[in-house]
PDB file of C-alpha atoms in Angstrom:
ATOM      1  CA  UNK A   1     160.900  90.101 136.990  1.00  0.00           C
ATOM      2  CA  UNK A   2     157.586  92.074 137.197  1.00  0.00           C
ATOM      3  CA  UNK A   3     154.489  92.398 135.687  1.00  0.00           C
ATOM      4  CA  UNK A   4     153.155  95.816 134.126  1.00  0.00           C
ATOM      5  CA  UNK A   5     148.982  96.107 135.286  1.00  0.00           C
ATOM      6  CA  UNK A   6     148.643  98.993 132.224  1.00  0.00           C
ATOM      7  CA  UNK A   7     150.802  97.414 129.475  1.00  0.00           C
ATOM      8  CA  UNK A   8     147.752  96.449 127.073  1.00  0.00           C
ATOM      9  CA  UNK A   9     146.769  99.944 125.381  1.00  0.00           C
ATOM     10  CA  UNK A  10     149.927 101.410 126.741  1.00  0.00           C
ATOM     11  CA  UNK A  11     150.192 105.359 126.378  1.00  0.00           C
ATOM     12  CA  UNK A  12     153.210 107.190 126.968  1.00  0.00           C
ATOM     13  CA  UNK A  13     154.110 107.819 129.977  1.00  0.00           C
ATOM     14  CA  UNK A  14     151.564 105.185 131.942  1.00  0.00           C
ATOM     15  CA  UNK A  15     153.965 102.610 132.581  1.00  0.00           C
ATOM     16  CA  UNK A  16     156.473 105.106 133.836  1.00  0.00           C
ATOM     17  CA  UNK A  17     156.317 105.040 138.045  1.00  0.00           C
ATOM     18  CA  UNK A  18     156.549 100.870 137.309  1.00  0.00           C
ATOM     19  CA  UNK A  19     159.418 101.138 135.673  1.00  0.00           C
ATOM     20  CA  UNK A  20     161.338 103.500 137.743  1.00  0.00           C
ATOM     21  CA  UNK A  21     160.063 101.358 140.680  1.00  0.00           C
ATOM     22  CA  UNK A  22     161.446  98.313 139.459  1.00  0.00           C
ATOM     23  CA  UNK A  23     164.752  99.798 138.289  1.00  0.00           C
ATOM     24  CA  UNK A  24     165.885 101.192 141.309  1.00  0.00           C
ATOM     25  CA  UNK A  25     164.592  97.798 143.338  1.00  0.00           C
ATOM     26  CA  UNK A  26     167.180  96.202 141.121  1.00  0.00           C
ATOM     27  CA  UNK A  27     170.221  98.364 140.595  1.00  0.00           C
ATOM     28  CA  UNK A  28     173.432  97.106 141.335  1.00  0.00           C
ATOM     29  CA  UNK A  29     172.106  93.995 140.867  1.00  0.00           C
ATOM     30  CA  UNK A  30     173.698  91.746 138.162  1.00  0.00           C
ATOM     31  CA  UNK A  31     170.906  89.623 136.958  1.00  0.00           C
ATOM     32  CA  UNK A  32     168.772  89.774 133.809  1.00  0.00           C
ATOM     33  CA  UNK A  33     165.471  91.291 134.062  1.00  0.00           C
ATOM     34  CA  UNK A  34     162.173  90.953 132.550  1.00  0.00           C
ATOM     35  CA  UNK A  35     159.425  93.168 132.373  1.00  0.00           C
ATOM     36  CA  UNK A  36     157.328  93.304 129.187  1.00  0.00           C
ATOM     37  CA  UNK A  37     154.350  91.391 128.357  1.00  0.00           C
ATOM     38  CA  UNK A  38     152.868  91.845 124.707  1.00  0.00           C
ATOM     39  CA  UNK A  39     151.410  94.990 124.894  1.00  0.00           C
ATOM     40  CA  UNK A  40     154.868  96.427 126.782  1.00  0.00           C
ATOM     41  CA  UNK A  41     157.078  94.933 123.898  1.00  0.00           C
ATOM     42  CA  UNK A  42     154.859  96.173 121.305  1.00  0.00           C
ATOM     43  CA  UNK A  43     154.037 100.152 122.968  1.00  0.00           C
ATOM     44  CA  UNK A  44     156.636 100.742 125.188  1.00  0.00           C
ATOM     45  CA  UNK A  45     160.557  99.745 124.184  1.00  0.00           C
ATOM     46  CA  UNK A  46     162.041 100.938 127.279  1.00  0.00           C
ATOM     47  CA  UNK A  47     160.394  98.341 129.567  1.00  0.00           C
ATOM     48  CA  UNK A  48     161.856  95.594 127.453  1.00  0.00           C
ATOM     49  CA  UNK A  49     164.557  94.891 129.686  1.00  0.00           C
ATOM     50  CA  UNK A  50     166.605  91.400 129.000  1.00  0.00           C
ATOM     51  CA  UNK A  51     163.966  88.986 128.078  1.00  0.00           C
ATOM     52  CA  UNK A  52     160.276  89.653 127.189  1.00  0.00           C
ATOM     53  CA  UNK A  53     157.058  87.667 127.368  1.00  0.00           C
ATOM     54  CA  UNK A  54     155.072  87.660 124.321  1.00  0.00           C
ATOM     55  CA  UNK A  55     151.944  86.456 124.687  1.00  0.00           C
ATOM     56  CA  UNK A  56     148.814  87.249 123.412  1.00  0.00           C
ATOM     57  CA  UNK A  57     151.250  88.198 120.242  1.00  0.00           C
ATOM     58  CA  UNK A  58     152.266  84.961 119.614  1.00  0.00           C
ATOM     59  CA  UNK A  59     149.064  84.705 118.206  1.00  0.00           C
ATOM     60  CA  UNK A  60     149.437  87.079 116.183  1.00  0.00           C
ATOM     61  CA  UNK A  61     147.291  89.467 118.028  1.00  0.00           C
ATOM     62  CA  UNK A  62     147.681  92.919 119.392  1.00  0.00           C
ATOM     63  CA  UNK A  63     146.200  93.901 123.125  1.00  0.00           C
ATOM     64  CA  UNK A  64     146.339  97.446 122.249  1.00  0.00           C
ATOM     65  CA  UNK A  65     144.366  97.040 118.899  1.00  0.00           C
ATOM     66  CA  UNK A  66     141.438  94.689 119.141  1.00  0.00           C
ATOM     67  CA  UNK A  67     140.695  93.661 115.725  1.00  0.00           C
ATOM     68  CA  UNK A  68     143.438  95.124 113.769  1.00  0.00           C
ATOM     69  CA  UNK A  69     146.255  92.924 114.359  1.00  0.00           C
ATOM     70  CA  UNK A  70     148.863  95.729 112.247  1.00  0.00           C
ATOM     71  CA  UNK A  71     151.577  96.596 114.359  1.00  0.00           C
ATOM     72  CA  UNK A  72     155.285  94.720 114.061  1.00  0.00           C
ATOM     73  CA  UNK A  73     153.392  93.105 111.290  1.00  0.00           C
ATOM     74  CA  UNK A  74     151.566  90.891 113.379  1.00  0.00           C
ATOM     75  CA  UNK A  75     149.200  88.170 111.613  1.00  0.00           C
ATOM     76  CA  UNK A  76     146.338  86.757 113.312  1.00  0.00           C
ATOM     77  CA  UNK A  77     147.701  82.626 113.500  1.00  0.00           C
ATOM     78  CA  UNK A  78     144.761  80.676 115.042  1.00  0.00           C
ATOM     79  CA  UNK A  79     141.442  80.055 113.484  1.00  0.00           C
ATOM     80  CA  UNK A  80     138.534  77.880 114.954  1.00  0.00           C
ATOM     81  CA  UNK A  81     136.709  75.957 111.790  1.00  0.00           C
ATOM     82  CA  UNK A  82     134.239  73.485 111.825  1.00  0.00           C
ATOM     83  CA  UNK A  83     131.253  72.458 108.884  1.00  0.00           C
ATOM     84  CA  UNK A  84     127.566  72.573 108.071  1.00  0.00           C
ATOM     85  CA  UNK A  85     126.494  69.499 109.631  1.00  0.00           C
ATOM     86  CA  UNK A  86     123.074  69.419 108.884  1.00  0.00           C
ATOM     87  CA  UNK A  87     120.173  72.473 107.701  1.00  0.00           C
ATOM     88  CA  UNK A  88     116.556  72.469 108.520  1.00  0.00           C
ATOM     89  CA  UNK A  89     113.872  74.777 107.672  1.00  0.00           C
ATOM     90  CA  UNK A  90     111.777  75.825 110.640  1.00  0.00           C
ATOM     91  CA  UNK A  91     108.332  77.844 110.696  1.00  0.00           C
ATOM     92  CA  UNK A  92     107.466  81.136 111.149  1.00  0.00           C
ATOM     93  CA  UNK A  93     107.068  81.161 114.549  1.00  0.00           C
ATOM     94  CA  UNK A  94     109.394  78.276 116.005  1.00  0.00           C
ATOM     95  CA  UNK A  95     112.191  78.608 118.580  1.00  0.00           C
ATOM     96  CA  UNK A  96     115.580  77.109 117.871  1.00  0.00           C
ATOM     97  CA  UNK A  97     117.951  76.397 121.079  1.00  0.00           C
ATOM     98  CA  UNK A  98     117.888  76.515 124.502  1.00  0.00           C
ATOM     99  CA  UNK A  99     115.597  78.931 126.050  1.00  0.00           C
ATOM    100  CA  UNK A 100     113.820  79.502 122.723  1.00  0.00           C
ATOM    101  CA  UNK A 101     115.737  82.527 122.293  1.00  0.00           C
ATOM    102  CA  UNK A 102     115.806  82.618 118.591  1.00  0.00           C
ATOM    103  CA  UNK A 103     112.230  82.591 117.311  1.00  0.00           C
ATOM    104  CA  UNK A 104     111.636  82.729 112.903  1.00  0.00           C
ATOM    105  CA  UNK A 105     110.051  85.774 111.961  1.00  0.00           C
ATOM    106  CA  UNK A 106     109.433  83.645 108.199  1.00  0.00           C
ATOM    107  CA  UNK A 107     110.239  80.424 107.040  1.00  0.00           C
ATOM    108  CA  UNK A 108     113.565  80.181 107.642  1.00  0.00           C
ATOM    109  CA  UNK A 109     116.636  77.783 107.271  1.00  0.00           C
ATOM    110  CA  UNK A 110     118.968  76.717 110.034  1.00  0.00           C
ATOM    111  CA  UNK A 111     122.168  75.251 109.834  1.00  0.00           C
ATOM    112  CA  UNK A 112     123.806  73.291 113.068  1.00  0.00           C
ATOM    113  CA  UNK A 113     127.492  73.303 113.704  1.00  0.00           C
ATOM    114  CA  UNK A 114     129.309  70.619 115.695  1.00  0.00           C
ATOM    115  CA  UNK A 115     130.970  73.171 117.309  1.00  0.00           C
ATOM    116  CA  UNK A 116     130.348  74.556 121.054  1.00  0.00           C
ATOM    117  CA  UNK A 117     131.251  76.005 124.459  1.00  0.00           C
ATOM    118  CA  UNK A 118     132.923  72.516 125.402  1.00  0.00           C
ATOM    119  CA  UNK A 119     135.138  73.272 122.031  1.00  0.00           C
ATOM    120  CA  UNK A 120     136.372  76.669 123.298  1.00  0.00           C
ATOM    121  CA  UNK A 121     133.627  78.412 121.497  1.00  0.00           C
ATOM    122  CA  UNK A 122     132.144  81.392 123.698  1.00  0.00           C
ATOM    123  CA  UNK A 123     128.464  80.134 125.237  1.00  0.00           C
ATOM    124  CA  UNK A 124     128.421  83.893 125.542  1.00  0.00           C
ATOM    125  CA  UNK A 125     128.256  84.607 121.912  1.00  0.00           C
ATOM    126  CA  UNK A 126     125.087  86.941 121.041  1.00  0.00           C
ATOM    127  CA  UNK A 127     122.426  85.782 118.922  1.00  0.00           C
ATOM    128  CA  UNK A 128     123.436  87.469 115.689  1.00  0.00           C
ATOM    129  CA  UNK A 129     127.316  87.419 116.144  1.00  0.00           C
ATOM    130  CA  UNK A 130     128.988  86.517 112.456  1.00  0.00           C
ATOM    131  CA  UNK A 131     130.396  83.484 111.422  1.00  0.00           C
ATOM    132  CA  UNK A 132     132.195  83.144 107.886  1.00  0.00           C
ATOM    133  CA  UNK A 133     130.596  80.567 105.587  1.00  0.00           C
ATOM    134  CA  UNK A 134     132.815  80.189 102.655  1.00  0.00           C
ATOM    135  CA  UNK A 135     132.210  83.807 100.841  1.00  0.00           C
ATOM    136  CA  UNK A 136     129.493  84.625 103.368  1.00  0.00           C
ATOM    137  CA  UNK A 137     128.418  85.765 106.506  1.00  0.00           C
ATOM    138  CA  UNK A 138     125.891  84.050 108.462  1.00  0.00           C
ATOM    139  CA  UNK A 139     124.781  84.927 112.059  1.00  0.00           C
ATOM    140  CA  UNK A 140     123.769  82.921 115.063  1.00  0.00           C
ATOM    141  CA  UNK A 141     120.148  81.496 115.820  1.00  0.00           C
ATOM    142  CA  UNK A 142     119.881  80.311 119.318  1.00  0.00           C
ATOM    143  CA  UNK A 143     122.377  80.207 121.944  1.00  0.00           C
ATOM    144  CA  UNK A 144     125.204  77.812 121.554  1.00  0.00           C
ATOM    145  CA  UNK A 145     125.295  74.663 122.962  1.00  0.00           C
ATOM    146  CA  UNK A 146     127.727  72.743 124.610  1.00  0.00           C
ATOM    147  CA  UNK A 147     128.342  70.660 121.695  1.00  0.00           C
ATOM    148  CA  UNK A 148     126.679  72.248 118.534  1.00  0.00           C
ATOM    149  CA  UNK A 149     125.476  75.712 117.855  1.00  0.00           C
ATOM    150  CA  UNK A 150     123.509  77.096 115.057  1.00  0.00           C
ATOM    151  CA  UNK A 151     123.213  79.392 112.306  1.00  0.00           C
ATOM    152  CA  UNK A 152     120.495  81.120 110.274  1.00  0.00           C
ATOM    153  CA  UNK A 153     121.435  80.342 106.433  1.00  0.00           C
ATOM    154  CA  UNK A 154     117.950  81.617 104.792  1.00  0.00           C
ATOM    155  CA  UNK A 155     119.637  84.289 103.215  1.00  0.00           C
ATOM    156  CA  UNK A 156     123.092  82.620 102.052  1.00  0.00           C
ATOM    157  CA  UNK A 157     121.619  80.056  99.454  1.00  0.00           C
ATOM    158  CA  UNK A 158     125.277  78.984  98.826  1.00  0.00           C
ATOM    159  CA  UNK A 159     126.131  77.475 102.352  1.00  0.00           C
ATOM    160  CA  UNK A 160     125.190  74.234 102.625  1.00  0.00           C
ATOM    161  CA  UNK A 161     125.535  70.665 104.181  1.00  0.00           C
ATOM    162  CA  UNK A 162     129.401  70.207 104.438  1.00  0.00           C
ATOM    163  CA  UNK A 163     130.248  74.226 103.989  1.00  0.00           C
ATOM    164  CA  UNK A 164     133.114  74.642 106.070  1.00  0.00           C
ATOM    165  CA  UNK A 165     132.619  77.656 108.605  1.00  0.00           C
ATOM    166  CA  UNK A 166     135.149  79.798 110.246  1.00  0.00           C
ATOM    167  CA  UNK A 167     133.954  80.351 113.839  1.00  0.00           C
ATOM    168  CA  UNK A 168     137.126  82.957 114.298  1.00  0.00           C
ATOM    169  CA  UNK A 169     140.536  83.672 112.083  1.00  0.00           C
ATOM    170  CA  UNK A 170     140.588  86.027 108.946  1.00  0.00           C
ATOM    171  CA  UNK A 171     137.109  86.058 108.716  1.00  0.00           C
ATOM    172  CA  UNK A 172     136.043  86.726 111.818  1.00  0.00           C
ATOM    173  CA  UNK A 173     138.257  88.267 114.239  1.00  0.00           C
ATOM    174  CA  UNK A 174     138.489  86.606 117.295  1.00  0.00           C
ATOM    175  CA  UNK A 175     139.303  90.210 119.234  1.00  0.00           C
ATOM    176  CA  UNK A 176     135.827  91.436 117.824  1.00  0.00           C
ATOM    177  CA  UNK A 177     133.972  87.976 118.897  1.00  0.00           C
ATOM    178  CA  UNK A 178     135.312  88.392 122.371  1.00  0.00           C
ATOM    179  CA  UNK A 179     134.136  91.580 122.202  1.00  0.00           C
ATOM    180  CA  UNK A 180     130.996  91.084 121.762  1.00  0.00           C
ATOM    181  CA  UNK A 181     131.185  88.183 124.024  1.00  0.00           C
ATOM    182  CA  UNK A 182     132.048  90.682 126.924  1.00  0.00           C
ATOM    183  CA  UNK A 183     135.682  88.702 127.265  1.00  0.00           C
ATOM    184  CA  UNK A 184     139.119  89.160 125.935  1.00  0.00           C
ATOM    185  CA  UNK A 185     141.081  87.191 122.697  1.00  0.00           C
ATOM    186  CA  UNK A 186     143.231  86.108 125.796  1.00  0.00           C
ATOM    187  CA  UNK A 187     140.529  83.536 127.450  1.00  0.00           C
ATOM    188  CA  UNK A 188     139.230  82.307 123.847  1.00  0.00           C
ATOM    189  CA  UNK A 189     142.616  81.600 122.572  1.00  0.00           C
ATOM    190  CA  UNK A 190     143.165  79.539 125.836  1.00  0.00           C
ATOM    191  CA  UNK A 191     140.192  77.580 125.372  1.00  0.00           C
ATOM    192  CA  UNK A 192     140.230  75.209 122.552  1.00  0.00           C
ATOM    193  CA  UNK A 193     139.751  71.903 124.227  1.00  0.00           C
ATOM    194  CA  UNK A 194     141.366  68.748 123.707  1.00  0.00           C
ATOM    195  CA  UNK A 195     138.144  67.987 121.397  1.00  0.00           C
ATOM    196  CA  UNK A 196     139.408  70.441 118.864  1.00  0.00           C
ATOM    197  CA  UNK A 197     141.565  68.320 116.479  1.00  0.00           C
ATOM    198  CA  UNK A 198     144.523  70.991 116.016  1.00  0.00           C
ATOM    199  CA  UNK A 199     146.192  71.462 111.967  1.00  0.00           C
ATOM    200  CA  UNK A 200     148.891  73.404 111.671  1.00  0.00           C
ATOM    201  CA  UNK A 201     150.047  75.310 108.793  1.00  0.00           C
TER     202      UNK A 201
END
């Protein structure tokens, strides 16, 4: 077994001294072999070998394409949800969150979501990064919490109280969020805490 350290974003030709490395380190050997992580199995068919290790794919995500999940058909399979909990309007002028970091330039509404860092949600997240509200878009006011974070609603009049919110999934893709997080899809989809009750289909 090895491990490629170029596989995600592989271009031809990159992964070649590896692979020649590790093939002559195991010829005339009679044992399977393994060698491609997600990226590898997806870019480079060569460095298959036996038995690959999909991972970041299993999700349904692409290393080499952050954000456009396309190749082998690949759907994104994880989504982080949570709802409106509660809204309230705040002044011109007042701070919302730690550190006062967001600050209403009007009269403004604010929406809190029981939903934070301790959830697997990325304390990292920039004021202003998108999170789906039914047909909308609504960004973040304040800096997340470790058990709530919160949104600026003034201009979606249709989210409300009990408006369920996609934090990441179709709406939101979680490559872009850890994007702008600074991070990769591969630490967010590891996060998700035993907090997070888990649905599947």
């Amino acid at each position: 077994m090895t491990h490629f350290a170029h596989a995600d974003g592989v271009h031809p030709g990159v992964l070649d001294p590896a692979l020649t490395l590790f093939r002559q380190a195991t010829q005339g050997l009679s044992v399977q072999t393994s060698l491609a992580n997600s990226g590898a199995i997806l870019g480079y068919p060569e460095a298959r070998g036996d038995w690959g290790r999909p991972g970041l794919m299993l999700y349904g995500l692409d290393p080499a394409a952050p954000g456009q999940p396309v190749r082998a058909g690949l759907r994104p399979v994880m989504s982080l949800r949570s709802r409106i909990m509660v809204e309230r309007w705040v002044k011109t002028g007042d701070s919302v969150g730690y550190g006062g970091l967001f600050q209403a330039r009007r009269p403004s509404r604010i929406g809190v979501i029981p939903c934070g860092y301790a959830d697997g949600y990325p304390r990292t997240a920039p004021q202003g990064t998108w999170v789906g509200a039914g047909e909308d878009f609504v960004p973040l006011a304040g800096r997340v919490s470790m058990d709530m974070l919160t949104v600026d609603l003034t201009d979606a009049p249709r989210v409300t109280v009990g408006t369920e919110v996609e934090l990441w999934g179709d709406q939101v893709s979680i490559s872009t969020l850890a994007h702008c997080c600074g991070t990769l899809a591969y630490e967010l989809v590891c996060r998700a805490q035993r907090a997070v009750r888990c649905t599947e289909g």
